[in-house]
Amino acid sequence: MKTLFTDSEGTPLRKEINIEIIPAKDKALSKNQALFNKLVVRIKNLNKNIESEKLRLDTMLQEYSKHIPHLEKKLAESEILMAKNIGKAAKSMPFTPKQKKEIQQVICWICNDAFSKIEPDKETRDFYNTWADKSYEDDIEEQKKDLIGDLSNEVKSRFGVDIDFSDIDDTPEGFARLQEKLKNFAEQQKEKEQEAFSNRRKTKKQLEKESVQEQEEALKLKSIRSIYISLVKMLHPDTVVDDAEKLRNEELMKKITVAYTNNDIATLLKFEMEWIWEKSNDIETLTEEKLKHYISALKDQISELQMERSMLYNHPRYYPIMRFTPYTKNQALKFIENETHELETRIFHLENRLHNIQTNFSQNTIWKYVTDVLRLIKIEEEDNYFDIEKFFS
């Protein structure tokens, strides 16, 4: 099984570990020993699941990156070139005011479609601003305000509180900031709920349970120094001769010292558990008290892995393929294949029309394309299915 524990950056602390308490002959496992084994299996399965999902998402992202981005860029560049040719014609040819209004609509529609794929340069933004009722910069600012407003209203309606989303935008970085804000907010809400629950009148059973928990917490804090001292003795760089092992121990000691400073018993237990297994293979001799500490650490690790798995699908790395993540790998790859074909088809027909317009730069050829796009806009507004391959052929 893969390493049971990782550092704060996800780097494995050991290459391999396989912890299991084996009962002595003719002796059953205790309740805590059985729970320990069960939690280890749970962690093993969660790690496998996370690795499997990462592989699935990476395969999808690799296939997407191989085909889609460069096709979207090519299509967007052709669309912008087409919009500029139409704009040039509108200024030099005797179109009626009504036709020019429709040309303006088409130019803005084409540009907006292109801008959804690539970031326009200054020249293109200036061109768009001469035709649009609202500048590109104002439009982006309005979209941001709408996004922030939608998020704020959603949080307000669900939880009755206001959150500042002013630093959020539709970039992967902005999405990551949104994730962090929502995560922090969820944690704050949980703390408030726990505090509200603790302030209620408690039953005798609840008070007894809290007393036990407080005693366990006191034992944990008492154990921190003894665990730290034992780890220092085992891992101190001066106790080894090999330079590579000395360097590894120095790095581990830094992490252990940070954990000790922060009273982070869970991390200290993780280091200790791995070291005991690696050096002695004698984990079944652990006392029940120590076993309880390890069980607590394992449960914390399970919570962390569950959070990692749930956040995986919203990781900024997978932002481009987010719409495919609910599907199986084969389904997603088929969708990507279909999207690739659709983009290639659109590029093929657009480049043909662009070539026709450039070689026969007349009012009729320009207006024919404008009316075709107007029909397309109408179809999209009505949300009807259309075959784009046949539409422009």
Coordinates of C-alpha atoms in Angstrom, one line a residue:
M1 CA 0.0 0.0 0.0
K2 CA 1.1 3.6 -0.6
T3 CA 2.5 5.6 2.2
L4 CA 0.0 6.2 5.0
F5 CA 1.1 9.7 5.8
T6 CA 2.3 12.7 3.8
D7 CA 3.6 16.2 4.8
S8 CA 1.6 19.4 4.4
E9 CA 2.5 19.6 0.7
G10 CA 1.4 16.1 0.0
T11 CA 4.9 14.6 -0.2
P12 CA 5.2 11.0 1.0
L13 CA 7.1 10.6 4.2
R14 CA 7.9 7.0 3.3
K15 CA 7.9 5.1 0.1
E16 CA 6.0 2.0 1.4
I17 CA 4.2 1.1 4.5
N18 CA 1.8 -1.8 5.4
I19 CA 0.6 -1.6 8.9
E20 CA -1.6 -4.3 10.3
I21 CA -2.0 -5.8 13.8
I22 CA -1.7 -9.6 13.6
P23 CA -3.3 -11.4 16.6
A24 CA -1.2 -13.9 18.5
K25 CA -2.0 -17.6 18.1
D26 CA -5.3 -18.5 19.7
K27 CA -5.9 -14.9 20.8
A28 CA -8.5 -12.6 19.3
L29 CA -7.9 -8.9 18.5
S30 CA -9.1 -6.4 21.1
K31 CA -11.8 -3.9 20.1
N32 CA -9.3 -1.1 19.5
Q33 CA -6.9 -3.4 17.6
A34 CA -9.7 -4.4 15.3
L35 CA -10.8 -0.8 14.8
F36 CA -7.1 0.1 14.1
N37 CA -6.9 -2.4 11.3
K38 CA -10.3 -1.3 9.9
L39 CA -9.2 2.3 9.8
V40 CA -5.9 1.4 8.1
V41 CA -7.9 -0.4 5.4
R42 CA -10.2 2.6 5.0
I43 CA -7.1 4.8 4.5
K44 CA -5.7 2.4 2.0
N45 CA -8.9 2.4 0.0
L46 CA -9.2 6.2 0.2
N47 CA -5.7 6.6 -1.1
K48 CA -6.4 4.1 -3.9
N49 CA -9.6 6.0 -4.8
I50 CA -7.8 9.4 -4.8
E51 CA -5.0 8.0 -7.0
S52 CA -7.5 6.4 -9.3
E53 CA -9.5 9.7 -9.6
K54 CA -6.3 11.7 -10.2
L55 CA -5.4 9.3 -13.0
R56 CA -8.9 9.5 -14.5
L57 CA -8.8 13.3 -14.4
D58 CA -5.2 13.6 -15.6
T59 CA -6.1 11.3 -18.6
M60 CA -9.1 13.5 -19.4
L61 CA -7.0 16.7 -19.0
Q62 CA -4.2 15.3 -21.2
E63 CA -6.6 14.3 -24.0
Y64 CA -8.4 17.7 -23.7
S65 CA -5.1 19.6 -23.7
K66 CA -3.9 17.7 -26.8
H67 CA -6.9 18.8 -28.9
I68 CA -9.1 21.5 -27.6
P69 CA -7.0 24.6 -26.6
H70 CA -5.2 25.0 -29.9
L71 CA -8.4 24.5 -31.9
E72 CA -10.3 27.0 -29.8
K73 CA -7.4 29.5 -30.3
K74 CA -7.5 28.8 -34.1
L75 CA -11.3 29.3 -34.2
A76 CA -11.2 32.4 -32.1
E77 CA -8.5 34.0 -34.4
S78 CA -10.5 33.2 -37.5
E79 CA -13.7 34.6 -35.9
I80 CA -11.9 37.9 -35.0
L81 CA -10.5 38.1 -38.5
M82 CA -14.0 37.6 -39.9
A83 CA -15.5 40.3 -37.6
K84 CA -12.8 42.7 -38.8
N85 CA -13.6 42.0 -42.4
I86 CA -17.3 42.6 -41.8
G87 CA -16.5 45.8 -40.0
K88 CA -14.3 47.0 -42.8
A89 CA -17.1 46.2 -45.3
A90 CA -19.7 48.0 -43.2
K91 CA -17.7 51.2 -43.2
S92 CA -17.0 51.1 -47.0
M93 CA -20.2 49.7 -48.5
P94 CA -23.7 51.3 -48.8
F95 CA -25.5 49.2 -46.2
T96 CA -28.8 50.7 -44.9
P97 CA -29.0 51.9 -41.3
K98 CA -31.1 48.7 -40.4
Q99 CA -28.5 46.5 -42.0
K100 CA -25.7 48.3 -40.2
K101 CA -27.5 47.7 -36.9
E102 CA -27.7 44.0 -37.7
I103 CA -24.0 44.0 -38.7
Q104 CA -23.2 45.5 -35.3
Q105 CA -25.1 42.7 -33.6
V106 CA -23.2 40.1 -35.6
I107 CA -19.8 41.6 -35.0
C108 CA -20.4 41.7 -31.3
W109 CA -21.7 38.2 -31.2
I110 CA -18.7 36.8 -33.2
C111 CA -16.2 38.7 -31.0
N112 CA -17.9 37.6 -27.7
D113 CA -17.7 34.0 -29.0
A114 CA -14.0 34.5 -29.7
F115 CA -13.4 36.2 -26.4
S116 CA -14.8 33.2 -24.5
K117 CA -11.8 31.2 -25.9
I118 CA -8.9 33.6 -25.9
E119 CA -8.0 36.9 -24.3
P120 CA -8.1 39.7 -26.9
D121 CA -5.2 41.9 -27.5
K122 CA -5.5 45.7 -27.3
E123 CA -6.1 46.1 -31.1
T124 CA -9.0 43.7 -31.0
R125 CA -10.4 45.2 -27.8
D126 CA -10.3 48.7 -29.5
F127 CA -12.0 47.2 -32.6
Y128 CA -14.7 45.6 -30.5
N129 CA -15.3 48.9 -28.5
T130 CA -16.0 50.8 -31.7
W131 CA -19.0 48.5 -32.4
A132 CA -20.3 47.5 -29.0
D133 CA -22.7 49.5 -27.0
K134 CA -20.6 48.7 -23.9
S135 CA -16.8 48.5 -23.9
Y136 CA -15.0 45.2 -23.4
E137 CA -13.6 46.5 -20.1
D138 CA -17.0 47.6 -18.8
D139 CA -18.5 44.3 -19.9
I140 CA -15.9 42.3 -18.0
E141 CA -16.5 44.4 -14.9
E142 CA -20.2 43.9 -15.1
Q143 CA -19.8 40.1 -15.5
K144 CA -17.6 40.1 -12.4
K145 CA -20.2 42.1 -10.5
D146 CA -22.9 39.6 -11.6
L147 CA -20.8 36.7 -10.5
I148 CA -20.1 38.2 -7.1
G149 CA -23.8 39.2 -6.7
D150 CA -24.9 35.6 -7.5
L151 CA -22.4 34.1 -5.0
S152 CA -23.3 36.6 -2.3
N153 CA -27.1 36.1 -2.8
E154 CA -26.6 32.3 -2.7
V155 CA -24.7 32.4 0.5
K156 CA -27.1 35.0 2.0
S157 CA -30.1 32.9 1.2
R158 CA -28.6 29.7 2.5
F159 CA -26.8 30.9 5.6
G160 CA -28.1 34.4 6.3
V161 CA -24.7 36.0 6.2
D162 CA -22.7 38.3 3.9
I163 CA -19.3 37.3 2.5
D164 CA -16.9 39.5 0.6
F165 CA -16.3 38.0 -2.9
S166 CA -14.7 41.1 -4.4
D167 CA -11.5 39.3 -5.2
I168 CA -13.2 36.6 -7.2
D169 CA -13.1 36.3 -11.0
D170 CA -13.6 33.5 -13.6
T171 CA -9.9 32.6 -13.8
P172 CA -8.6 29.4 -12.2
E173 CA -6.8 31.5 -9.6
G174 CA -10.1 33.3 -8.8
F175 CA -11.8 30.0 -8.6
A176 CA -9.2 28.7 -6.2
R177 CA -9.8 31.8 -4.0
L178 CA -13.5 31.1 -4.1
Q179 CA -12.9 27.5 -2.9
E180 CA -10.7 28.8 0.0
K181 CA -13.3 31.3 1.0
L182 CA -16.2 28.8 0.9
K183 CA -14.1 26.2 2.8
N184 CA -13.2 28.7 5.5
F185 CA -16.8 29.8 5.7
A186 CA -18.0 26.2 6.1
E187 CA -15.5 25.6 8.9
Q188 CA -16.6 28.8 10.6
Q189 CA -20.3 27.7 10.3
K190 CA -19.4 24.3 11.8
E191 CA -17.6 25.9 14.7
K192 CA -20.6 28.1 15.4
E193 CA -23.0 25.2 15.3
Q194 CA -20.8 23.2 17.7
E195 CA -20.6 26.3 20.0
A196 CA -24.4 26.7 19.8
F197 CA -24.8 23.0 20.6
S198 CA -22.4 23.2 23.5
N199 CA -24.3 26.1 25.0
R200 CA -27.6 24.1 25.2
R201 CA -28.6 22.5 28.5
K202 CA -26.7 19.2 28.6
T203 CA -27.9 15.9 29.8
K204 CA -26.0 13.9 32.4
K205 CA -24.8 11.6 29.6
Q206 CA -23.6 14.5 27.5
L207 CA -21.7 15.9 30.5
E208 CA -20.1 12.5 31.2
K209 CA -19.1 12.2 27.5
E210 CA -17.5 15.7 27.5
S211 CA -15.7 14.9 30.7
V212 CA -14.2 11.8 29.1
Q213 CA -13.2 13.8 26.0
E214 CA -11.5 16.4 28.2
Q215 CA -9.6 13.7 30.0
E216 CA -8.5 12.2 26.6
E217 CA -7.4 15.6 25.4
A218 CA -5.4 16.1 28.6
L219 CA -3.7 12.8 28.1
K220 CA -2.9 13.8 24.5
L221 CA -1.3 17.0 25.5
K222 CA 0.6 15.1 28.2
S223 CA 1.8 12.7 25.6
I224 CA 3.1 15.4 23.2
R225 CA 6.4 16.0 25.0
S226 CA 7.1 12.3 25.5
I227 CA 6.4 11.5 21.8
Y228 CA 8.6 14.4 20.7
I229 CA 11.5 13.3 22.9
S230 CA 11.3 9.7 21.7
L231 CA 11.3 10.9 18.0
V232 CA 14.2 13.3 18.6
K233 CA 16.2 10.4 20.0
M234 CA 15.3 8.1 17.1
L235 CA 15.7 10.6 14.3
H236 CA 18.4 13.0 15.5
P237 CA 20.9 13.5 12.5
D238 CA 23.9 12.9 14.8
T239 CA 22.8 9.3 15.4
V240 CA 23.4 8.2 11.8
V241 CA 26.5 8.2 9.6
D242 CA 25.1 7.9 6.1
D243 CA 24.9 11.4 4.5
A244 CA 21.6 10.7 2.7
E245 CA 19.9 9.3 5.8
K246 CA 21.4 12.2 7.8
L247 CA 19.8 14.7 5.4
R248 CA 16.5 12.9 5.5
N249 CA 16.5 13.0 9.3
E250 CA 17.3 16.7 9.3
E251 CA 14.2 17.4 7.2
L252 CA 12.0 15.1 9.3
M253 CA 13.3 16.8 12.5
K254 CA 12.2 20.2 11.1
K255 CA 8.7 18.9 10.6
I256 CA 8.6 17.2 13.9
T257 CA 9.7 20.4 15.7
V258 CA 7.0 22.4 14.0
A259 CA 4.4 19.8 15.0
Y260 CA 5.7 19.9 18.6
T261 CA 5.6 23.7 18.7
N262 CA 2.0 23.7 17.4
N263 CA 0.9 21.0 19.9
D264 CA 0.0 18.9 16.8
I265 CA -0.1 15.4 18.4
A266 CA -1.7 13.9 15.3
T267 CA 1.3 14.7 13.1
L268 CA 3.7 13.5 15.8
L269 CA 1.8 10.2 16.1
K270 CA 2.0 9.7 12.3
F271 CA 5.7 10.0 12.4
E272 CA 6.0 7.8 15.4
M273 CA 3.7 5.1 14.0
E274 CA 5.6 4.9 10.7
W275 CA 8.9 4.8 12.6
I276 CA 7.8 2.0 14.9
W277 CA 6.6 -0.1 12.0
E278 CA 9.7 0.6 9.9
K279 CA 12.1 -0.3 12.7
S280 CA 10.4 -2.9 14.8
N281 CA 7.4 -4.5 13.1
D282 CA 6.1 -4.8 16.6
I283 CA 3.0 -2.6 16.5
E284 CA 0.7 -5.3 18.1
T285 CA 2.5 -4.8 21.4
L286 CA 1.2 -1.2 21.7
T287 CA -0.7 -0.4 24.9
E288 CA -4.4 0.3 24.7
E289 CA -3.8 4.0 25.6
K290 CA -1.3 4.4 22.8
L291 CA -3.6 2.6 20.4
K292 CA -6.4 5.0 21.2
H293 CA -4.0 7.9 20.3
Y294 CA -3.2 6.2 17.0
I295 CA -6.9 5.5 16.3
S296 CA -7.6 9.2 16.8
A297 CA -4.7 10.1 14.4
L298 CA -6.0 7.6 11.8
K299 CA -9.5 9.1 12.0
D300 CA -8.0 12.6 11.5
Q301 CA -6.2 11.2 8.4
I302 CA -9.4 9.8 7.1
S303 CA -11.1 13.2 7.4
E304 CA -8.2 14.8 5.6
L305 CA -8.3 12.3 2.8
Q306 CA -12.1 12.6 2.4
M307 CA -11.7 16.4 2.2
E308 CA -8.9 15.9 -0.4
R309 CA -11.1 13.7 -2.5
S310 CA -14.1 16.1 -2.4
M311 CA -11.9 19.1 -3.3
L312 CA -10.1 17.2 -6.1
Y313 CA -12.8 17.8 -8.6
N314 CA -12.7 21.6 -8.0
H315 CA -8.9 21.9 -8.1
P316 CA -7.8 24.7 -10.4
R317 CA -5.7 22.2 -12.4
Y318 CA -8.9 20.6 -13.6
Y319 CA -10.8 23.8 -14.3
P320 CA -10.8 23.3 -18.1
I321 CA -12.4 19.9 -17.9
M322 CA -14.8 20.6 -15.0
R323 CA -17.8 19.9 -17.2
F324 CA -16.6 16.4 -17.9
T325 CA -15.8 15.3 -14.4
P326 CA -19.2 13.8 -13.5
Y327 CA -18.7 11.2 -16.3
T328 CA -16.7 8.1 -16.6
K329 CA -13.3 8.3 -18.3
N330 CA -14.6 6.7 -21.5
Q331 CA -17.7 8.9 -21.6
A332 CA -15.6 12.0 -21.0
L333 CA -13.1 11.0 -23.8
K334 CA -16.0 10.5 -26.2
F335 CA -17.3 14.0 -25.3
I336 CA -13.9 15.5 -25.9
E337 CA -13.7 13.6 -29.2
N338 CA -17.0 15.0 -30.2
E339 CA -16.1 18.5 -29.2
T340 CA -12.8 18.2 -31.2
H341 CA -14.8 17.2 -34.3
E342 CA -17.2 20.1 -33.8
L343 CA -14.4 22.6 -33.5
E344 CA -12.6 21.2 -36.6
T345 CA -15.9 21.5 -38.5
R346 CA -16.5 25.1 -37.4
I347 CA -13.0 26.0 -38.3
F348 CA -13.2 24.3 -41.7
H349 CA -16.5 26.1 -42.7
L350 CA -15.4 29.5 -41.2
E351 CA -12.1 29.5 -43.1
N352 CA -13.9 28.6 -46.3
R353 CA -16.3 31.5 -45.8
L354 CA -13.5 33.8 -44.8
H355 CA -11.6 32.8 -48.0
N356 CA -14.7 33.4 -50.1
I357 CA -15.2 36.9 -48.5
Q358 CA -11.5 37.9 -48.9
T359 CA -11.4 36.8 -52.6
N360 CA -14.8 38.2 -53.4
F361 CA -15.1 41.2 -51.1
S362 CA -18.5 42.4 -52.1
Q363 CA -21.6 43.6 -50.4
N364 CA -23.5 40.4 -51.4
T365 CA -21.0 38.0 -49.9
I366 CA -20.7 40.0 -46.7
W367 CA -24.5 40.3 -46.3
K368 CA -25.0 36.6 -47.0
Y369 CA -22.7 35.7 -44.1
V370 CA -24.3 38.3 -41.8
T371 CA -27.8 36.8 -42.5
D372 CA -26.5 33.3 -41.8
V373 CA -25.1 34.4 -38.5
L374 CA -28.3 36.2 -37.6
R375 CA -30.2 33.0 -38.2
L376 CA -27.7 31.2 -36.0
I377 CA -28.2 33.8 -33.2
K378 CA -31.9 33.3 -33.4
I379 CA -31.6 29.5 -33.2
E380 CA -29.4 29.8 -30.2
E381 CA -31.8 32.2 -28.5
E382 CA -34.6 29.8 -29.0
D383 CA -32.4 27.0 -27.7
N384 CA -33.1 24.7 -30.6
Y385 CA -30.8 21.9 -31.8
F386 CA -28.9 22.7 -34.9
D387 CA -26.3 20.9 -37.0
I388 CA -23.5 23.5 -37.3
E389 CA -21.7 21.4 -39.9
K390 CA -24.7 21.6 -42.3
F391 CA -25.6 25.2 -41.2
F392 CA -22.6 26.9 -42.9
S393 CA -21.9 24.3 -45.6

